[in-house]
Short mmCIF file of N, CA, C and O in Angstrom, two decimals:
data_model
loop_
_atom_site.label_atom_id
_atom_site.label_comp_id
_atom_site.label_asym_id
_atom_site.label_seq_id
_atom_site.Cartn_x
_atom_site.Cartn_y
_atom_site.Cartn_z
N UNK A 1 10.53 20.67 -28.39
CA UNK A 1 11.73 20.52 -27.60
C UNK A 1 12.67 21.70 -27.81
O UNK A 1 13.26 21.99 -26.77
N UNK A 2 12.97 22.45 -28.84
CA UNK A 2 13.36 23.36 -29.02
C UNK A 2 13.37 24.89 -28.25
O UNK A 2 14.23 25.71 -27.96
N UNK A 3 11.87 24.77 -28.09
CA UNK A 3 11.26 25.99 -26.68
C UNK A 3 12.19 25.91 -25.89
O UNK A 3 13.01 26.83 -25.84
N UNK A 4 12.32 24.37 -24.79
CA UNK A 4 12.78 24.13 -23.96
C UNK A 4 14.40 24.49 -24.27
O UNK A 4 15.12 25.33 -23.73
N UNK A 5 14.59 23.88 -24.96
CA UNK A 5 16.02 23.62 -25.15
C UNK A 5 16.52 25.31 -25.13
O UNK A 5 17.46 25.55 -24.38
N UNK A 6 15.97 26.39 -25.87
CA UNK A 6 16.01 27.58 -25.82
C UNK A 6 16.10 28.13 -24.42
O UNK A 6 17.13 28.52 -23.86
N UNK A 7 14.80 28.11 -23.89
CA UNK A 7 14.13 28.55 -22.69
C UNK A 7 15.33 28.02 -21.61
O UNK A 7 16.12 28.82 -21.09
N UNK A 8 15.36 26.72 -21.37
CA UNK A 8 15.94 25.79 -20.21
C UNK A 8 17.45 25.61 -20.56
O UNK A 8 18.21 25.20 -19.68
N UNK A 9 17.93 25.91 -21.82
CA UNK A 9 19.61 25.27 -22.00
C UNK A 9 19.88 24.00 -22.44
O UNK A 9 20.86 23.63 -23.10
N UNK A 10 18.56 23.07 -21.88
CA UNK A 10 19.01 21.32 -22.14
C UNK A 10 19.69 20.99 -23.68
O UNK A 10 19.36 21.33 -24.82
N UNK A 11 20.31 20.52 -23.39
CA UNK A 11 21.47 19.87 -24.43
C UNK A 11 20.74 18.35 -24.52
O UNK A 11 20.48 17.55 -23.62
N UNK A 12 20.48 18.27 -26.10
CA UNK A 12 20.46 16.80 -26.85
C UNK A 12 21.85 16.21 -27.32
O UNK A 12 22.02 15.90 -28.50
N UNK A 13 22.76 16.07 -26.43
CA UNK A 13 23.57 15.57 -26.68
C UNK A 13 23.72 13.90 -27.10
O UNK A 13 23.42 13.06 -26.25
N UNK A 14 24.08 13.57 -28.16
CA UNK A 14 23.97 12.00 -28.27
C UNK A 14 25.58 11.36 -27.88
O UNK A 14 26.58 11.90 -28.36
N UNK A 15 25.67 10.48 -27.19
CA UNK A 15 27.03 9.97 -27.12
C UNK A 15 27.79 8.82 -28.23
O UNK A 15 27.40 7.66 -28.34
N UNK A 16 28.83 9.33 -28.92
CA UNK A 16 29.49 8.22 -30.07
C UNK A 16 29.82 6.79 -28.99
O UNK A 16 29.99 5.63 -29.38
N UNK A 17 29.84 7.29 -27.56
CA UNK A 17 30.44 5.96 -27.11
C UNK A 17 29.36 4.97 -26.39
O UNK A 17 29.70 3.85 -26.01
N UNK A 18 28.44 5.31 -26.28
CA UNK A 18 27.09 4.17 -25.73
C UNK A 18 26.23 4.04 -26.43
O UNK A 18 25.71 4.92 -27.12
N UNK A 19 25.97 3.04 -26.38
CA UNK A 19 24.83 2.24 -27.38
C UNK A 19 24.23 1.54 -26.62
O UNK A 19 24.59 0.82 -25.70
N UNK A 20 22.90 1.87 -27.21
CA UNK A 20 21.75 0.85 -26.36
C UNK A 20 20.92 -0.05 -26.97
O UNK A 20 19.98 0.37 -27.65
N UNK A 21 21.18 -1.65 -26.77
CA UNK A 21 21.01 -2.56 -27.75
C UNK A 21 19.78 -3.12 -27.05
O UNK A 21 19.76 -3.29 -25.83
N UNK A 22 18.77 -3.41 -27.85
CA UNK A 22 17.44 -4.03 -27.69
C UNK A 22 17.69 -5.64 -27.63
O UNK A 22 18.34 -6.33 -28.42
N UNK A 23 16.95 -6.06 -26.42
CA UNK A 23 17.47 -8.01 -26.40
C UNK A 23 18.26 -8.31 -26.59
O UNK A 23 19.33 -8.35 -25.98
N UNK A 24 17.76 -8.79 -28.02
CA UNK A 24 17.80 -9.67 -29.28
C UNK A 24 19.58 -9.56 -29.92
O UNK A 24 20.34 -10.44 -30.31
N UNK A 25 19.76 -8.08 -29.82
CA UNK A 25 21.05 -7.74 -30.52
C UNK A 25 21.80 -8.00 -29.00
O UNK A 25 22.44 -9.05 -29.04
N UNK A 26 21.89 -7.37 -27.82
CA UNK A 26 22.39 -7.45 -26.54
C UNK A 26 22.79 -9.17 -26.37
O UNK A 26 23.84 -9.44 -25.79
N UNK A 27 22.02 -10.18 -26.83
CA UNK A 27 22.10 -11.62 -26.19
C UNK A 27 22.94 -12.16 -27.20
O UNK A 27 23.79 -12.94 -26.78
N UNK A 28 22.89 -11.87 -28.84
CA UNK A 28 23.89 -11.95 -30.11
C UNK A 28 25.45 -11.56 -29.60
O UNK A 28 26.41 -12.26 -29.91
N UNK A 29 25.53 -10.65 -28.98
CA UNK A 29 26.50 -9.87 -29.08
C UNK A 29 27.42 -10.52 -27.52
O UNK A 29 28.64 -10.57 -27.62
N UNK A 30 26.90 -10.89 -26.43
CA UNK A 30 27.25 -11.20 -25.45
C UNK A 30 27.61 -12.66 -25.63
O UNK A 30 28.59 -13.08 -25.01
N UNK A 31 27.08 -13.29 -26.22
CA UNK A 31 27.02 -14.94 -26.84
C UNK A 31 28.02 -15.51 -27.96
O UNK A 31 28.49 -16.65 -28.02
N UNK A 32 28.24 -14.35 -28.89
CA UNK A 32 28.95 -14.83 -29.55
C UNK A 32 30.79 -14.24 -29.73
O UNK A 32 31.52 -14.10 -30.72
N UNK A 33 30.98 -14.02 -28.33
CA UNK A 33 32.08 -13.49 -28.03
C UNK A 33 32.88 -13.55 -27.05
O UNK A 33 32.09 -12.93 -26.34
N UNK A 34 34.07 -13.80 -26.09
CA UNK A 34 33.71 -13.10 -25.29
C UNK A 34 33.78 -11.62 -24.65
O UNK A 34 34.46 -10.80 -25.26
N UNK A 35 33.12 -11.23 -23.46
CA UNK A 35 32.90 -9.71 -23.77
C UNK A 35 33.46 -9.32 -22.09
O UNK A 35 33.94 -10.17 -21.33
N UNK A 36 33.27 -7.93 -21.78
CA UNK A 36 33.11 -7.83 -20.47
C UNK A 36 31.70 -7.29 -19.81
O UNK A 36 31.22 -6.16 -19.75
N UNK A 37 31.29 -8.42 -19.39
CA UNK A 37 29.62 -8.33 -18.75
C UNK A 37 29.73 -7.73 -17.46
O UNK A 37 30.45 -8.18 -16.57
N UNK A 38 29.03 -6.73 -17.35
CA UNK A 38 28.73 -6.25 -15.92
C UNK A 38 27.44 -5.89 -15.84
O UNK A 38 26.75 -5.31 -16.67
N UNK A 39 27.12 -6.38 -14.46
CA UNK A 39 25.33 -6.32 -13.84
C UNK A 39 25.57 -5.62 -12.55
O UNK A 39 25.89 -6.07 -11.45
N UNK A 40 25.33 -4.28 -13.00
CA UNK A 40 25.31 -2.79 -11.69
C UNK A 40 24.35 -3.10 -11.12
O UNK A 40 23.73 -2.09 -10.78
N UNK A 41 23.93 -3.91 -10.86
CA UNK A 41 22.42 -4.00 -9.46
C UNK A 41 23.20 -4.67 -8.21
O UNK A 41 24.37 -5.07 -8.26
N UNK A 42 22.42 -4.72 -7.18
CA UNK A 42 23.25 -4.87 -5.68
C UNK A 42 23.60 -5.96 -5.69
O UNK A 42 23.18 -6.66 -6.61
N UNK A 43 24.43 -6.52 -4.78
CA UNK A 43 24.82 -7.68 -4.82
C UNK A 43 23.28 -9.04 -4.67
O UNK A 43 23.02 -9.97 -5.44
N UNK A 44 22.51 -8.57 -3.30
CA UNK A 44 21.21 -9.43 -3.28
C UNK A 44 20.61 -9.19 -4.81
O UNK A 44 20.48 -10.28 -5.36
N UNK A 45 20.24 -8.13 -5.59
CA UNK A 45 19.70 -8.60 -7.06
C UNK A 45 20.53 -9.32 -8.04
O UNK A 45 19.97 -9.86 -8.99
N UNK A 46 22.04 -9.40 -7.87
CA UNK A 46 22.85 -10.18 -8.80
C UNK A 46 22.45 -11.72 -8.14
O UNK A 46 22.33 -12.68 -8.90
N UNK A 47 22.26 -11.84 -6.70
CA UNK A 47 22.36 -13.14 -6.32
C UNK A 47 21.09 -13.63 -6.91
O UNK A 47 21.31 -14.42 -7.82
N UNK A 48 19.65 -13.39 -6.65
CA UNK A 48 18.41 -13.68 -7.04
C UNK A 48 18.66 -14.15 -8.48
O UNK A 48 17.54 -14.64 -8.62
N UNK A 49 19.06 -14.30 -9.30
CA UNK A 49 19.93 -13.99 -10.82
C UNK A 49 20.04 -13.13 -11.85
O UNK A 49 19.33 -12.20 -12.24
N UNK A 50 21.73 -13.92 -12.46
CA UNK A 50 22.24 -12.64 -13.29
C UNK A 50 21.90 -13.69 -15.10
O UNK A 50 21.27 -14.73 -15.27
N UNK A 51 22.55 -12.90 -15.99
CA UNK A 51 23.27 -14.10 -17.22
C UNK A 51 24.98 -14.20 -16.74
O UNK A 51 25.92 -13.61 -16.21
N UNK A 52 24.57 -15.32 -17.34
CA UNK A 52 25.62 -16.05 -17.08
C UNK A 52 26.95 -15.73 -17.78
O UNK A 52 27.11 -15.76 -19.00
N UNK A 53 28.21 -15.33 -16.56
CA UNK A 53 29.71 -14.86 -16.77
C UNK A 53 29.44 -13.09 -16.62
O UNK A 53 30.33 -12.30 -16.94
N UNK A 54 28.41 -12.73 -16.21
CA UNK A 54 28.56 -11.34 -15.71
C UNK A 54 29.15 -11.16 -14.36
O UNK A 54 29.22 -11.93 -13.40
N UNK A 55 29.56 -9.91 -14.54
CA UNK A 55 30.27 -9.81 -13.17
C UNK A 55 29.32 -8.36 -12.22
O UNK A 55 28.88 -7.36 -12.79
N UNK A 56 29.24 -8.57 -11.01
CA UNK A 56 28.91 -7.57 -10.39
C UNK A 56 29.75 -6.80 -10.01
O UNK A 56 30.85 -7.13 -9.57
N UNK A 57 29.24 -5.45 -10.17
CA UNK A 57 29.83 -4.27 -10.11
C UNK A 57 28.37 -3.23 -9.46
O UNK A 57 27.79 -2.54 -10.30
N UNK A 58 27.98 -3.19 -8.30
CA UNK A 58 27.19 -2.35 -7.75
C UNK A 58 26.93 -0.82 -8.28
O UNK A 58 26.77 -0.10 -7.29
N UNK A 59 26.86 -0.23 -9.24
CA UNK A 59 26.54 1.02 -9.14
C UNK A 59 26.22 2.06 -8.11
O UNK A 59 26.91 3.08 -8.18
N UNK A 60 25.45 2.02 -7.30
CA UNK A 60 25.89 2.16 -6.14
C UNK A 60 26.84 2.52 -4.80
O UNK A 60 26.94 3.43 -3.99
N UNK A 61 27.49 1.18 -5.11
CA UNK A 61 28.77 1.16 -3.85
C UNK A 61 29.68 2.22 -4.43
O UNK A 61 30.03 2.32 -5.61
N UNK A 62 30.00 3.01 -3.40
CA UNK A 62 31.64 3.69 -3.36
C UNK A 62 32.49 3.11 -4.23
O UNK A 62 33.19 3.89 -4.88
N UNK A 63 32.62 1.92 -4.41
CA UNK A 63 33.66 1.30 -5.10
C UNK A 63 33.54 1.14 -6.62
O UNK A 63 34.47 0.72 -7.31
N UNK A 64 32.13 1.57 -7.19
CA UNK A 64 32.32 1.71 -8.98
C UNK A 64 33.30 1.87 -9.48
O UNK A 64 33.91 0.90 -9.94
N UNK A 65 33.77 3.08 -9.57
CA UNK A 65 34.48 3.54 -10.34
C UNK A 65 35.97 2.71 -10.36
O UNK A 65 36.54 2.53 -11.43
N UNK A 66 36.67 2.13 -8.83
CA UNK A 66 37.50 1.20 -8.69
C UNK A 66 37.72 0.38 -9.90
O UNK A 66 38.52 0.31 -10.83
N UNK A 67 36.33 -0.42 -9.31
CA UNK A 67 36.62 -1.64 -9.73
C UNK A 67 36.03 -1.48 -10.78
O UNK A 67 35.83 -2.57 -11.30
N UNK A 68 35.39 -0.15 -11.75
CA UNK A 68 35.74 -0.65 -13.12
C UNK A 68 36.87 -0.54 -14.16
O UNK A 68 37.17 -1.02 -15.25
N UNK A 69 37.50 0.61 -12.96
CA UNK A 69 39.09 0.70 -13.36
C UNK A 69 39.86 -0.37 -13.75
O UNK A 69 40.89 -0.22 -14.41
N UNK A 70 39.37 -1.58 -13.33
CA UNK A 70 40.30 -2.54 -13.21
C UNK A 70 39.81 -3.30 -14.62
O UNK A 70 40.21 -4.45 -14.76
N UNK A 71 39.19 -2.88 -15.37
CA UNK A 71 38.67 -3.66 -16.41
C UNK A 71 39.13 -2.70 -17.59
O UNK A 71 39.23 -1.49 -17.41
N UNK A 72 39.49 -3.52 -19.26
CA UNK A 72 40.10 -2.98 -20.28
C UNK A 72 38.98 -1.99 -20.87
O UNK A 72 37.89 -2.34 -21.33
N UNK A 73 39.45 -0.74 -20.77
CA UNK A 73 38.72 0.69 -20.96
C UNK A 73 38.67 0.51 -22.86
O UNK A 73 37.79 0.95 -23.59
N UNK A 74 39.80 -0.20 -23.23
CA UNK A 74 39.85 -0.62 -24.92
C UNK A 74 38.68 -1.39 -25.27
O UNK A 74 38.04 -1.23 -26.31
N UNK A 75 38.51 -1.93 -24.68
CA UNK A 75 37.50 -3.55 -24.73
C UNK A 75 36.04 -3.11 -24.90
O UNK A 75 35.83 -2.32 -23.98
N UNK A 76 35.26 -3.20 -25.42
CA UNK A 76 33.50 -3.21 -25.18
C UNK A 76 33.18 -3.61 -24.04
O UNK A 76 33.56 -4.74 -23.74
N UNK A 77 32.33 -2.75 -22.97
CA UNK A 77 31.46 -3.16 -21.91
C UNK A 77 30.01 -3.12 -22.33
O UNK A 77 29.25 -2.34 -22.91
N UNK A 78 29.97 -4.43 -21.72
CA UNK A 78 28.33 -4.87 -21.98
C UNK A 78 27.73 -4.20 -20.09
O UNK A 78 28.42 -4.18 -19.08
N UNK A 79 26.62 -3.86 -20.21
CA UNK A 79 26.31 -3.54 -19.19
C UNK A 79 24.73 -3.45 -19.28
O UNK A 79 24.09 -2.88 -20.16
N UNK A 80 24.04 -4.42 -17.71
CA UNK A 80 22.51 -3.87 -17.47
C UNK A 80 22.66 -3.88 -16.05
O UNK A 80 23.61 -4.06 -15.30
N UNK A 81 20.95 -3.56 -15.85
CA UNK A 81 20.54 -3.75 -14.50
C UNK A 81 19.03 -4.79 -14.39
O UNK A 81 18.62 -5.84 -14.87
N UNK A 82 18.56 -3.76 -13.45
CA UNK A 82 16.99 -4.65 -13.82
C UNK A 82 15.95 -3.91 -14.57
O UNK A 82 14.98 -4.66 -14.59
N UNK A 83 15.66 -2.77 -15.22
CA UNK A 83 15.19 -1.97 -15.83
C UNK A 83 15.87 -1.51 -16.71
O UNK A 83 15.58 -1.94 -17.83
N UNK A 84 16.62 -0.85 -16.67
CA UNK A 84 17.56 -0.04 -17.51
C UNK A 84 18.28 1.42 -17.15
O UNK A 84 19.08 1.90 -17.95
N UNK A 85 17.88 2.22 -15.67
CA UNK A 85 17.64 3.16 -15.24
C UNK A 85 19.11 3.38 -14.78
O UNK A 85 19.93 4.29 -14.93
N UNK A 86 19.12 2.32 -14.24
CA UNK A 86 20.70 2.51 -13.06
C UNK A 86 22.00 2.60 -14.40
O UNK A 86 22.92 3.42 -14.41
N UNK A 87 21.76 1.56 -15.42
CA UNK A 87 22.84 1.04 -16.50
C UNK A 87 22.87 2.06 -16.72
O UNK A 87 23.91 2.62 -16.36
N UNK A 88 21.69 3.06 -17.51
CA UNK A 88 22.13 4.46 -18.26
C UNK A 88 22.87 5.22 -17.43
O UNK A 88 23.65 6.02 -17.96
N UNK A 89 22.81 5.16 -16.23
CA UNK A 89 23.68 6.24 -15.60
C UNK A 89 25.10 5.72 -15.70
O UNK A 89 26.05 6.41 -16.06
N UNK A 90 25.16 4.28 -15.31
CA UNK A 90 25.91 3.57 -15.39
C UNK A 90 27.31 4.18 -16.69
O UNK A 90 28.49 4.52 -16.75
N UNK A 91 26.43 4.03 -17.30
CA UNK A 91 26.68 3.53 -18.62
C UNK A 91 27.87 5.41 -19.21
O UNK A 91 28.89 5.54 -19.89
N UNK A 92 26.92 6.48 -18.40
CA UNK A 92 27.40 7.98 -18.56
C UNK A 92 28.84 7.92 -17.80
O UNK A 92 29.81 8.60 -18.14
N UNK A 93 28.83 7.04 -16.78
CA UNK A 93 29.98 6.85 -15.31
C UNK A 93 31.45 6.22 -16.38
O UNK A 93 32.57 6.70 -16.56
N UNK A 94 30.68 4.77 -17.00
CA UNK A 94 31.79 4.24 -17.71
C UNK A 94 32.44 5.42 -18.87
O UNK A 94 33.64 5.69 -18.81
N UNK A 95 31.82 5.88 -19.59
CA UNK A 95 31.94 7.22 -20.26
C UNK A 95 33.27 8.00 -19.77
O UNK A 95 34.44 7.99 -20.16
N UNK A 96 32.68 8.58 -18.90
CA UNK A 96 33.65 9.31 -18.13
C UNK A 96 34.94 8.93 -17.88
O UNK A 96 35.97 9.59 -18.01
N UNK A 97 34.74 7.32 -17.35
CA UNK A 97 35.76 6.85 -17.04
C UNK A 97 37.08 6.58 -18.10
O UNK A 97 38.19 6.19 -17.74
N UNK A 98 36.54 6.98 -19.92
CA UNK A 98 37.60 6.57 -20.58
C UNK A 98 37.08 5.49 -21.20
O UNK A 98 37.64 5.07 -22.21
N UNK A 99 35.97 4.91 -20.72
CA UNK A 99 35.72 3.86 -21.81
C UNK A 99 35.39 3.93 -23.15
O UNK A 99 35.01 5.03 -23.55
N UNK A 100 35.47 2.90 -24.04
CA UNK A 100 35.93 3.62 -25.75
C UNK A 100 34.72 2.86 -25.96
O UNK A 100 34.30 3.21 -27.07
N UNK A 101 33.86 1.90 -25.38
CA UNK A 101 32.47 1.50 -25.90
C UNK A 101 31.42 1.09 -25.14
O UNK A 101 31.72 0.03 -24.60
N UNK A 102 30.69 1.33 -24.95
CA UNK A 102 29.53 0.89 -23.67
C UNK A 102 27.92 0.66 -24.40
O UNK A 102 27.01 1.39 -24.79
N UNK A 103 28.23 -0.89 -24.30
CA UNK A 103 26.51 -1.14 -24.48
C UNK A 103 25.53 -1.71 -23.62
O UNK A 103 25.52 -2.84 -23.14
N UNK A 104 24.58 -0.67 -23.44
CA UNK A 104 23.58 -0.76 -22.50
C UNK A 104 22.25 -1.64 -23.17
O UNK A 104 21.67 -1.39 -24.23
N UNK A 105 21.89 -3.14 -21.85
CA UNK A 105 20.72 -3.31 -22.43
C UNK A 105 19.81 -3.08 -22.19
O UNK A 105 19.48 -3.34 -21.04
N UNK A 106 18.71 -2.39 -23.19
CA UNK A 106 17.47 -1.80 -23.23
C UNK A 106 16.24 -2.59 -22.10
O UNK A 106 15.80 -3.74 -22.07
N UNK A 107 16.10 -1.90 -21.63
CA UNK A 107 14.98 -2.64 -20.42
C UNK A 107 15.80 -3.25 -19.39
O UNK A 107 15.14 -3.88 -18.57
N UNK A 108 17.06 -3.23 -19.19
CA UNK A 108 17.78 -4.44 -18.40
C UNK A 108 17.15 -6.08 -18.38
O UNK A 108 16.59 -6.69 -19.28
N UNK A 109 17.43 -6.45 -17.20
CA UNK A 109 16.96 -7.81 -17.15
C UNK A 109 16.02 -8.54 -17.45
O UNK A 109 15.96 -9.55 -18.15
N UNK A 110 14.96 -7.72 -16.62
CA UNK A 110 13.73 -7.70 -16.83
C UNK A 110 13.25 -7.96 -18.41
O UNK A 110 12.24 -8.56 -18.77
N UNK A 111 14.16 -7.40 -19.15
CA UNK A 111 13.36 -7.94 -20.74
C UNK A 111 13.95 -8.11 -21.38
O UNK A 111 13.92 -7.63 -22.51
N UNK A 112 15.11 -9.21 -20.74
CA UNK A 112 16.11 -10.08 -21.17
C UNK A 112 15.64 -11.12 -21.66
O UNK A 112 16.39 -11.99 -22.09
#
């Protein structure tokens, strides 16, 4: 990786503010608290089902960044999708946005 990293520029940057929790720790952590749950998949994949007290927030729609404005940037966001693909980006967006903690779950739903 080093070649590359030489050759290409890519940065291994690790982020202090996202964490990506496997299940087991993700379902501990959402359960025994409460948290702010958000499920970035479209509204038809939130409807098909979500866990329960998440809120949709489309990744996607124009309106992300809005409406995650509207949620405490202090607070821990819990966040998946249905894989995990969309959350990580997700997850770079909340980042940006000022958020002070973002945990992504590993695999999303799917291996919930």
């Amino acid at each position: 990786m080093s070649i590359l990293k030489k050759l290409f520029g890519f940065k291994t940057t690790q982020s202090n503010v996202i964490k990506v929790l496997n299940p087991n720790d993700f379902r501990t952590q959402i359960t025994s608290k409460k948290v702010q749950l958000v499920d970035v998949r479209t509204p038809n994949e939130f409807q098909s089902g979500h866990i329960k007290g998440a809120k949709n927030i489309d990744a996607f729609s124009g309106t992300f960044n809005k409406k995650c404005n509207t949620l405490n940037k202090e607070e821990p966001i819990y966040i998946y999708c249905r894989s995990g693909a969309r959350s990580k980006q997700a997850s770079k967006r909340l980042e940006a946005l000022g958020f002070k903690e973002v945990y992504d779950l590993k695999g999303g739903i799917s291996n919930f």
